mmCIF file of C-alpha atoms and ligand atoms in Angstrom:
data_model
loop_
_atom_site.group_PDB
_atom_site.id
_atom_site.type_symbol
_atom_site.label_atom_id
_atom_site.label_comp_id
_atom_site.label_asym_id
_atom_site.label_seq_id
_atom_site.Cartn_x
_atom_site.Cartn_y
_atom_site.Cartn_z
ATOM 1 C CA MET A 28 -2.810 -15.276 -17.980
ATOM 2 C CA ALA A 29 -2.405 -13.093 -14.537
ATOM 3 C CA HIS A 30 0.385 -10.567 -14.927
ATOM 4 C CA PHE A 31 2.264 -9.928 -12.295
ATOM 5 C CA THR A 32 5.596 -10.394 -10.550
ATOM 6 C CA VAL A 33 6.809 -12.990 -7.992
ATOM 7 C CA THR A 34 9.755 -11.845 -5.797
ATOM 8 C CA PRO A 35 11.745 -15.048 -3.659
ATOM 9 C CA LEU A 36 12.020 -12.996 -0.586
ATOM 10 C CA GLY A 37 15.514 -14.621 0.426
ATOM 11 C CA ASP A 38 16.525 -19.040 0.213
ATOM 12 C CA ALA A 39 14.210 -20.215 3.282
ATOM 13 C CA LEU A 40 10.695 -18.741 2.046
ATOM 14 C CA GLY A 41 9.092 -15.262 1.853
ATOM 15 C CA ALA A 42 8.137 -13.526 -1.743
ATOM 16 C CA GLU A 43 7.070 -10.479 -2.580
ATOM 17 C CA ILE A 44 3.989 -9.902 -5.027
ATOM 18 C CA SER A 45 3.554 -6.955 -7.377
ATOM 19 C CA GLY A 46 1.350 -5.270 -9.777
ATOM 20 C CA VAL A 47 -1.721 -6.629 -8.090
ATOM 21 C CA ASP A 48 -3.922 -3.847 -7.423
ATOM 22 C CA LEU A 49 -5.221 -5.499 -3.891
ATOM 23 C CA SER A 50 -7.700 -2.387 -3.548
ATOM 24 C CA ALA A 51 -10.072 -4.054 -6.484
ATOM 25 C CA PRO A 52 -11.840 -6.682 -7.411
ATOM 26 C CA LEU A 53 -9.367 -9.102 -8.707
ATOM 27 C CA ALA A 54 -10.378 -11.760 -11.207
ATOM 28 C CA ALA A 55 -10.509 -15.703 -10.855
ATOM 29 C CA ASP A 56 -7.027 -15.949 -12.858
ATOM 30 C CA VAL A 57 -4.953 -13.825 -10.446
ATOM 31 C CA ILE A 58 -6.646 -14.887 -7.214
ATOM 32 C CA ASP A 59 -5.258 -19.073 -8.277
ATOM 33 C CA ARG A 60 -2.117 -18.195 -9.385
ATOM 34 C CA ILE A 61 -2.052 -15.780 -5.834
ATOM 35 C CA LYS A 62 -3.094 -19.460 -4.468
ATOM 36 C CA GLN A 63 0.248 -20.739 -5.757
ATOM 37 C CA ALA A 64 2.937 -18.588 -5.387
ATOM 38 C CA TRP A 65 2.161 -18.392 -1.306
ATOM 39 C CA ALA A 66 1.306 -22.991 -1.988
ATOM 40 C CA ASP A 67 5.025 -22.337 -3.371
ATOM 41 C CA HIS A 68 6.527 -19.747 -0.940
ATOM 42 C CA LEU A 69 4.608 -19.974 2.206
ATOM 43 C CA VAL A 70 4.518 -16.398 2.673
ATOM 44 C CA LEU A 71 3.600 -12.957 1.016
ATOM 45 C CA ARG A 72 3.706 -9.896 0.835
ATOM 46 C CA PHE A 73 2.495 -6.891 -0.640
ATOM 47 C CA ARG A 74 3.802 -3.637 -0.351
ATOM 48 C CA GLY A 75 2.309 -0.009 -0.830
ATOM 49 C CA ARG A 76 -1.183 0.192 -0.606
ATOM 50 C CA ILE A 77 -3.172 1.014 2.722
ATOM 51 C CA LEU A 78 -6.782 -1.035 1.902
ATOM 52 C CA THR A 79 -9.706 -0.072 4.485
ATOM 53 C CA ASP A 80 -11.118 -3.162 6.047
ATOM 54 C CA PRO A 81 -13.959 -3.584 3.972
ATOM 55 C CA GLN A 82 -10.970 -4.355 1.072
ATOM 56 C CA LEU A 83 -8.579 -6.095 3.804
ATOM 57 C CA LEU A 84 -11.646 -8.708 4.366
ATOM 58 C CA ALA A 85 -12.811 -8.610 1.011
ATOM 59 C CA PHE A 86 -9.306 -10.061 -0.239
ATOM 60 C CA THR A 87 -9.373 -12.668 2.840
ATOM 61 C CA ARG A 88 -12.820 -14.467 1.580
ATOM 62 C CA HIS A 89 -10.585 -15.276 -2.274
ATOM 63 C CA PHE A 90 -8.508 -18.094 0.660
ATOM 64 C CA GLY A 91 -11.766 -19.263 2.353
ATOM 65 C CA GLU A 92 -13.738 -18.128 5.429
ATOM 66 C CA LEU A 93 -13.543 -15.519 7.253
ATOM 67 C CA ASP A 94 -11.671 -16.733 10.909
ATOM 68 C CA PRO A 95 -13.003 -15.088 13.960
ATOM 69 C CA PRO A 96 -9.944 -13.470 16.245
ATOM 70 C CA GLY A 97 -10.060 -15.930 19.090
ATOM 71 C CA PRO A 98 -10.549 -14.610 23.102
ATOM 72 C CA ASN A 99 -8.348 -11.813 23.092
ATOM 73 C CA PRO A 100 -7.311 -10.904 27.108
ATOM 74 C CA TYR A 101 -10.322 -7.671 27.073
ATOM 75 C CA GLY A 102 -12.636 -9.548 26.291
ATOM 76 C CA LYS A 103 -15.002 -8.475 23.005
ATOM 77 C CA PRO A 104 -13.374 -6.903 19.806
ATOM 78 C CA PHE A 105 -11.133 -4.279 19.502
ATOM 79 C CA LEU A 106 -13.650 -2.672 16.235
ATOM 80 C CA SER A 107 -16.727 -3.640 16.363
ATOM 81 C CA GLU A 108 -18.548 -3.088 13.574
ATOM 82 C CA PHE A 109 -16.144 -5.231 11.964
ATOM 83 C CA PRO A 110 -15.594 -8.671 15.024
ATOM 84 C CA GLU A 111 -13.791 -10.176 12.220
ATOM 85 C CA ILE A 112 -10.673 -7.859 11.786
ATOM 86 C CA ASN A 113 -7.743 -8.059 15.209
ATOM 87 C CA VAL A 114 -6.137 -5.394 16.052
ATOM 88 C CA ILE A 115 -2.692 -5.683 16.651
ATOM 89 C CA SER A 116 -1.467 -2.620 18.697
ATOM 90 C CA ASN A 117 0.240 -1.293 22.076
ATOM 91 C CA ILE A 118 -1.849 2.651 20.913
ATOM 92 C CA LYS A 119 -3.680 3.495 23.694
ATOM 93 C CA LYS A 120 -6.768 5.448 23.659
ATOM 94 C CA ASP A 121 -8.463 7.334 27.292
ATOM 95 C CA GLY A 122 -6.111 5.171 28.599
ATOM 96 C CA VAL A 123 -8.056 2.019 27.096
ATOM 97 C CA PRO A 124 -5.923 -0.438 24.752
ATOM 98 C CA MET A 125 -6.546 -0.393 20.822
ATOM 99 C CA GLY A 126 -5.460 -3.937 20.394
ATOM 100 C CA ASN A 127 -2.812 -6.691 21.784
ATOM 101 C CA LEU A 128 -0.390 -8.288 21.968
ATOM 102 C CA GLY A 129 1.635 -4.309 23.339
ATOM 103 C CA ASP A 130 5.115 -3.454 22.298
ATOM 104 C CA GLY A 131 7.175 -5.946 24.379
ATOM 105 C CA GLU A 132 8.129 -8.715 22.286
ATOM 106 C CA ALA A 133 5.622 -12.549 20.670
ATOM 107 C CA VAL A 134 7.835 -15.748 21.198
ATOM 108 C CA TRP A 135 7.853 -17.981 18.293
ATOM 109 C CA HIS A 136 3.775 -19.267 17.733
ATOM 110 C CA CYS A 137 2.071 -21.000 15.546
ATOM 111 C CA ASP A 138 -2.235 -19.487 15.489
ATOM 112 C CA MET A 139 -5.086 -20.764 17.611
ATOM 113 C CA THR A 140 -3.258 -24.595 17.607
ATOM 114 C CA TYR A 141 -4.814 -24.902 21.378
ATOM 115 C CA ILE A 142 -7.993 -25.456 19.331
ATOM 116 C CA GLU A 143 -8.979 -28.442 17.199
ATOM 117 C CA SER A 144 -8.389 -26.897 13.772
ATOM 118 C CA PRO A 145 -5.718 -24.164 14.030
ATOM 119 C CA PRO A 146 -6.631 -21.446 11.356
ATOM 120 C CA ARG A 147 -4.633 -22.224 8.392
ATOM 121 C CA GLY A 148 -3.787 -18.864 7.493
ATOM 122 C CA ALA A 149 -3.774 -14.838 8.718
ATOM 123 C CA LEU A 150 -2.881 -11.604 6.933
ATOM 124 C CA LEU A 151 -1.555 -8.985 8.727
ATOM 125 C CA HIS A 152 -1.546 -5.144 7.079
ATOM 126 C CA ALA A 153 0.572 -2.058 8.851
ATOM 127 C CA LEU A 154 -1.087 0.902 9.406
ATOM 128 C CA GLN A 155 0.926 2.148 11.319
ATOM 129 C CA ILE A 156 4.405 1.178 12.122
ATOM 130 C CA PRO A 157 6.819 2.799 14.247
ATOM 131 C CA PRO A 158 10.505 4.104 13.062
ATOM 132 C CA GLU A 159 12.485 1.231 14.245
ATOM 133 C CA GLY A 160 11.753 -2.510 15.818
ATOM 134 C CA GLY A 161 9.075 -4.488 16.227
ATOM 135 C CA ASP A 162 10.392 -6.409 12.790
ATOM 136 C CA THR A 163 8.596 -9.774 12.214
ATOM 137 C CA PHE A 164 9.505 -12.990 11.588
ATOM 138 C CA TRP A 165 8.307 -16.431 9.928
ATOM 139 C CA SER A 166 10.223 -19.716 10.085
ATOM 140 C CA ASN A 167 9.989 -22.542 7.078
ATOM 141 C CA MET A 168 8.712 -26.115 9.153
ATOM 142 C CA TYR A 169 8.611 -27.877 6.444
ATOM 143 C CA LEU A 170 12.740 -27.527 5.888
ATOM 144 C CA ALA A 171 12.645 -27.080 9.374
ATOM 145 C CA TRP A 172 11.399 -31.377 9.347
ATOM 146 C CA ASP A 173 13.478 -31.966 6.908
ATOM 147 C CA ALA A 174 16.629 -30.953 8.245
ATOM 148 C CA LEU A 175 15.645 -33.195 10.912
ATOM 149 C CA PRO A 176 18.835 -36.658 11.677
ATOM 150 C CA ASP A 177 16.679 -39.450 9.807
ATOM 151 C CA ALA A 178 17.375 -40.417 14.048
ATOM 152 C CA MET A 179 14.565 -37.333 15.625
ATOM 153 C CA LYS A 180 13.078 -37.572 12.384
ATOM 154 C CA MET A 181 12.151 -41.339 14.090
ATOM 155 C CA GLN A 182 12.188 -40.532 17.207
ATOM 156 C CA ILE A 183 8.936 -37.615 17.033
ATOM 157 C CA ASP A 184 7.048 -39.754 14.069
ATOM 158 C CA GLY A 185 3.512 -40.756 15.819
ATOM 159 C CA LYS A 186 3.634 -39.041 18.822
ATOM 160 C CA ARG A 187 1.679 -35.593 20.002
ATOM 161 C CA ALA A 188 2.519 -32.690 21.597
ATOM 162 C CA ILE A 189 -0.266 -30.343 23.433
ATOM 163 C CA HIS A 190 0.092 -27.080 22.493
ATOM 164 C CA ASP A 191 -1.349 -24.485 26.197
ATOM 165 C CA ALA A 192 -3.922 -22.414 25.420
ATOM 166 C CA THR A 193 -3.355 -20.224 29.207
ATOM 167 C CA TYR A 194 -1.600 -17.389 27.353
ATOM 168 C CA ASN A 195 -1.203 -15.651 23.886
ATOM 169 C CA SER A 196 2.234 -14.668 22.755
ATOM 170 C CA ALA A 197 2.984 -11.922 24.200
ATOM 171 C CA GLY A 198 2.738 -13.233 27.198
ATOM 172 C CA MET A 199 -0.647 -12.837 28.711
ATOM 173 C CA MET A 200 -2.586 -15.107 30.530
ATOM 174 C CA ARG A 201 -5.687 -15.295 28.162
ATOM 175 C CA LYS A 202 -9.707 -14.644 29.568
ATOM 176 C CA GLY A 203 -10.380 -17.691 31.767
ATOM 177 C CA MET A 204 -7.312 -19.343 32.344
ATOM 178 C CA GLN A 205 -5.495 -19.467 35.265
ATOM 179 C CA GLU A 206 -1.258 -20.326 36.009
ATOM 180 C CA VAL A 207 -0.565 -23.637 34.505
ATOM 181 C CA THR A 208 1.335 -25.719 36.950
ATOM 182 C CA ASP A 209 2.247 -28.505 35.176
ATOM 183 C CA PRO A 210 2.327 -29.139 31.592
ATOM 184 C CA ARG A 211 1.424 -32.546 31.559
ATOM 185 C CA LYS A 212 -1.996 -31.429 32.677
ATOM 186 C CA ALA A 213 -2.112 -27.720 29.741
ATOM 187 C CA PRO A 214 -5.340 -26.919 29.269
ATOM 188 C CA GLY A 215 -4.873 -27.346 24.829
ATOM 189 C CA ALA A 216 -5.598 -29.834 21.935
ATOM 190 C CA HIS A 217 -3.805 -32.368 21.523
ATOM 191 C CA HIS A 218 -1.544 -31.864 17.678
ATOM 192 C CA PRO A 219 0.932 -34.813 15.990
ATOM 193 C CA LEU A 220 4.335 -33.269 16.124
ATOM 194 C CA VAL A 221 4.828 -33.590 12.096
ATOM 195 C CA ILE A 222 2.159 -33.301 10.203
ATOM 196 C CA ARG A 223 1.209 -33.673 6.879
ATOM 197 C CA HIS A 224 -0.065 -29.750 4.665
ATOM 198 C CA PRO A 225 -3.426 -30.049 3.555
ATOM 199 C CA GLU A 226 -2.737 -28.951 -0.161
ATOM 200 C CA THR A 227 0.865 -29.457 -0.629
ATOM 201 C CA GLN A 228 1.201 -33.074 1.281
ATOM 202 C CA ARG A 229 4.294 -31.820 2.370
ATOM 203 C CA PRO A 230 5.346 -32.908 6.049
ATOM 204 C CA ALA A 231 5.988 -30.213 8.778
ATOM 205 C CA LEU A 232 7.094 -29.596 12.234
ATOM 206 C CA PHE A 233 3.659 -28.153 14.312
ATOM 207 C CA LEU A 234 5.782 -27.190 18.256
ATOM 208 C CA GLY A 235 2.457 -24.983 18.513
ATOM 209 C CA ARG A 236 4.391 -22.555 20.811
ATOM 210 C CA ARG A 237 7.276 -23.448 23.184
ATOM 211 C CA ARG A 238 5.501 -22.593 26.760
ATOM 212 C CA ASN A 239 4.001 -25.496 28.371
ATOM 213 C CA SER A 240 4.041 -26.981 26.070
ATOM 214 C CA TYR A 241 4.050 -31.008 26.147
ATOM 215 C CA ILE A 242 5.120 -34.526 24.394
ATOM 216 C CA VAL A 243 2.364 -36.936 24.827
ATOM 217 C CA GLY A 244 3.456 -40.295 27.035
ATOM 218 C CA MET A 245 6.564 -38.901 28.158
ATOM 219 C CA ASP A 246 9.100 -37.749 31.449
ATOM 220 C CA LEU A 247 8.216 -34.627 31.436
ATOM 221 C CA ASP A 248 11.731 -34.233 32.410
ATOM 222 C CA ALA A 249 12.922 -35.867 28.558
ATOM 223 C CA SER A 250 10.190 -34.635 26.391
ATOM 224 C CA ASN A 251 11.016 -30.946 28.311
ATOM 225 C CA ALA A 252 14.683 -31.543 26.608
ATOM 226 C CA LEU A 253 13.347 -33.348 22.893
ATOM 227 C CA LEU A 254 11.073 -30.455 23.057
ATOM 228 C CA ASP A 255 14.137 -27.720 23.275
ATOM 229 C CA THR A 256 16.387 -29.675 21.162
ATOM 230 C CA LEU A 257 13.307 -28.915 18.759
ATOM 231 C CA TRP A 258 12.287 -25.159 19.452
ATOM 232 C CA ALA A 259 16.465 -24.335 18.444
ATOM 233 C CA HIS A 260 16.224 -26.239 15.468
ATOM 234 C CA ALA A 261 13.140 -25.201 13.801
ATOM 235 C CA THR A 262 13.385 -21.226 14.441
ATOM 236 C CA GLN A 263 17.695 -21.490 13.488
ATOM 237 C CA PRO A 264 19.162 -17.880 10.922
ATOM 238 C CA ALA A 265 19.000 -20.491 8.492
ATOM 239 C CA PHE A 266 14.813 -21.773 7.975
ATOM 240 C CA THR A 267 14.088 -17.727 8.419
ATOM 241 C CA PHE A 268 12.839 -14.641 7.269
ATOM 242 C CA ARG A 269 13.123 -11.188 8.170
ATOM 243 C CA GLN A 270 9.683 -8.417 7.466
ATOM 244 C CA VAL A 271 11.093 -4.953 8.306
ATOM 245 C CA TRP A 272 7.576 -2.769 8.134
ATOM 246 C CA GLN A 273 6.741 -0.471 5.652
ATOM 247 C CA GLU A 274 3.370 1.000 6.629
ATOM 248 C CA GLY A 275 0.369 0.013 3.529
ATOM 249 C CA ASP A 276 2.414 -3.686 3.653
ATOM 250 C CA LEU A 277 -0.084 -7.144 3.936
ATOM 251 C CA ILE A 278 1.584 -9.553 4.595
ATOM 252 C CA MET A 279 -0.317 -13.391 4.531
ATOM 253 C CA TRP A 280 1.430 -16.724 6.338
ATOM 254 C CA ASP A 281 0.009 -20.380 6.562
ATOM 255 C CA ASN A 282 0.151 -20.849 9.237
ATOM 256 C CA ARG A 283 0.255 -24.239 9.611
ATOM 257 C CA CYS A 284 4.104 -25.171 7.480
ATOM 258 C CA THR A 285 6.190 -21.601 9.533
ATOM 259 C CA LEU A 286 6.412 -20.340 12.616
ATOM 260 C CA HIS A 287 6.104 -16.471 14.115
ATOM 261 C CA ARG A 288 7.234 -13.627 16.427
ATOM 262 C CA ARG A 289 7.536 -10.002 16.685
ATOM 263 C CA ASP A 290 10.464 -7.931 18.311
ATOM 264 C CA SER A 291 9.171 -5.687 20.269
ATOM 265 C CA PHE A 292 9.532 -1.719 20.373
ATOM 266 C CA ASP A 293 9.751 2.363 21.633
ATOM 267 C CA PRO A 294 7.072 1.290 24.021
ATOM 268 C CA SER A 295 6.322 5.588 23.501
ATOM 269 C CA ALA A 296 6.124 5.012 19.115
ATOM 270 C CA SER A 297 2.939 3.862 17.993
ATOM 271 C CA ARG A 298 2.212 0.867 16.234
ATOM 272 C CA LEU A 299 -1.521 0.228 14.337
ATOM 273 C CA MET A 300 -1.598 -3.209 12.119
ATOM 274 C CA HIS A 301 -4.733 -5.329 11.211
ATOM 275 C CA ARG A 302 -5.332 -7.829 11.054
ATOM 276 C CA THR A 303 -8.121 -11.156 9.685
ATOM 277 C CA GLN A 304 -8.074 -14.366 9.621
ATOM 278 C CA ILE A 305 -8.866 -18.164 7.941
ATOM 279 C CA LYS A 306 -10.287 -21.454 8.585
ATOM 280 C CA GLY A 307 -8.892 -24.228 8.900
ATOM 281 C CA GLY A 308 -9.350 -28.017 9.918
ATOM 282 C CA LYS A 309 -8.160 -30.396 11.591
ATOM 283 C CA VAL A 310 -4.063 -31.707 11.141
ATOM 284 C CA ALA A 311 -3.776 -34.277 10.165
ATOM 285 C CA PRO A 312 -0.121 -36.102 11.098
ATOM 286 C CA TYR A 313 2.192 -37.156 8.724
ATOM 287 C CA GLU A 314 2.147 -41.070 8.551
ATOM 288 C CA PRO A 315 4.887 -41.444 6.021
ATOM 289 C CA ALA A 316 4.187 -45.376 5.586
ATOM 290 C CA LYS A 317 1.062 -43.915 3.870
ATOM 291 C CA LEU A 318 2.448 -43.189 1.071
ATOM 292 C CA THR A 319 4.019 -46.631 0.659
ATOM 293 C CA VAL A 320 1.437 -47.609 -2.770
ATOM 294 C CA ALA A 321 0.474 -51.606 -2.623
ATOM 295 C CA SER A 322 1.256 -53.600 -4.964
HETATM 296 C C1 SIN B 424 0.942 -12.117 15.636
HETATM 297 O O1 SIN B 424 1.496 -12.620 16.780
HETATM 298 O O2 SIN B 424 0.861 -12.675 15.023
HETATM 299 C C2 SIN B 424 1.260 -10.943 15.553
HETATM 300 C C3 SIN B 424 2.757 -9.849 15.071
HETATM 301 C C4 SIN B 424 2.699 -8.991 14.760
HETATM 302 O O3 SIN B 424 2.661 -8.321 15.295
HETATM 303 O O4 SIN B 424 3.684 -8.153 13.803
#
């Protein structure tokens, strides 16, 4: 039996795992328990040890196939030796950014939902953090769905939304994209607004990112009004967990049932995170009717 502790980090989501050395090979029962804790808590934190890049990659592989980072605004991997690792940083070397997202706010989003098969999850490892600011927040999309009034559940069930590919969460245009003037024509995958989580089978709101989103088939103003309501609901503090980073923290999150965002921080401070991603699959609609068992 794997011996480590799982301590919830709040009422909504998140738990800290202590007593596991991520730099060493891990036994199958330890991985199985971590997977169970991940399904139960959506966001897991491991504290207190800086991992090497190969250690971070090895740990990530326990949870699925590595998913290379999406295209960054500079058009090539930040770490040529480890192209599967994304760098999130505001640091510049000889005037050249070492990583993505800079020092500004990164708005609420899930990762790469502009593609048909978005990643199942991601891991973010803090190597250098600013004295203050740059906190990251996650919100629980199972709770957001559960707490919606029935009338709104019925209104959105079966509907799909466009997940725009144009901008990243820091507001930078992705390479090769063009300004979107009509969200109805935004490039990006169309996903159900409420999905069935492939492992837990629980329904979750699946919003992606607000900018240029559009609920397919609706009048544009009505779509915007409904999306604004859903986003305000989904990101309310009661559904969230706030991560105040320490160096060595490693956070892994489930990308199908959470949203995340990051606070800005002092541009003269340095923040350096290494990030990996796990391949996912096409998300499936909730379809509660399918729950009915034929007699
Ligand atoms: C991200 O959105 O993946 C980065 C979050 C952060 O910088 O804390």
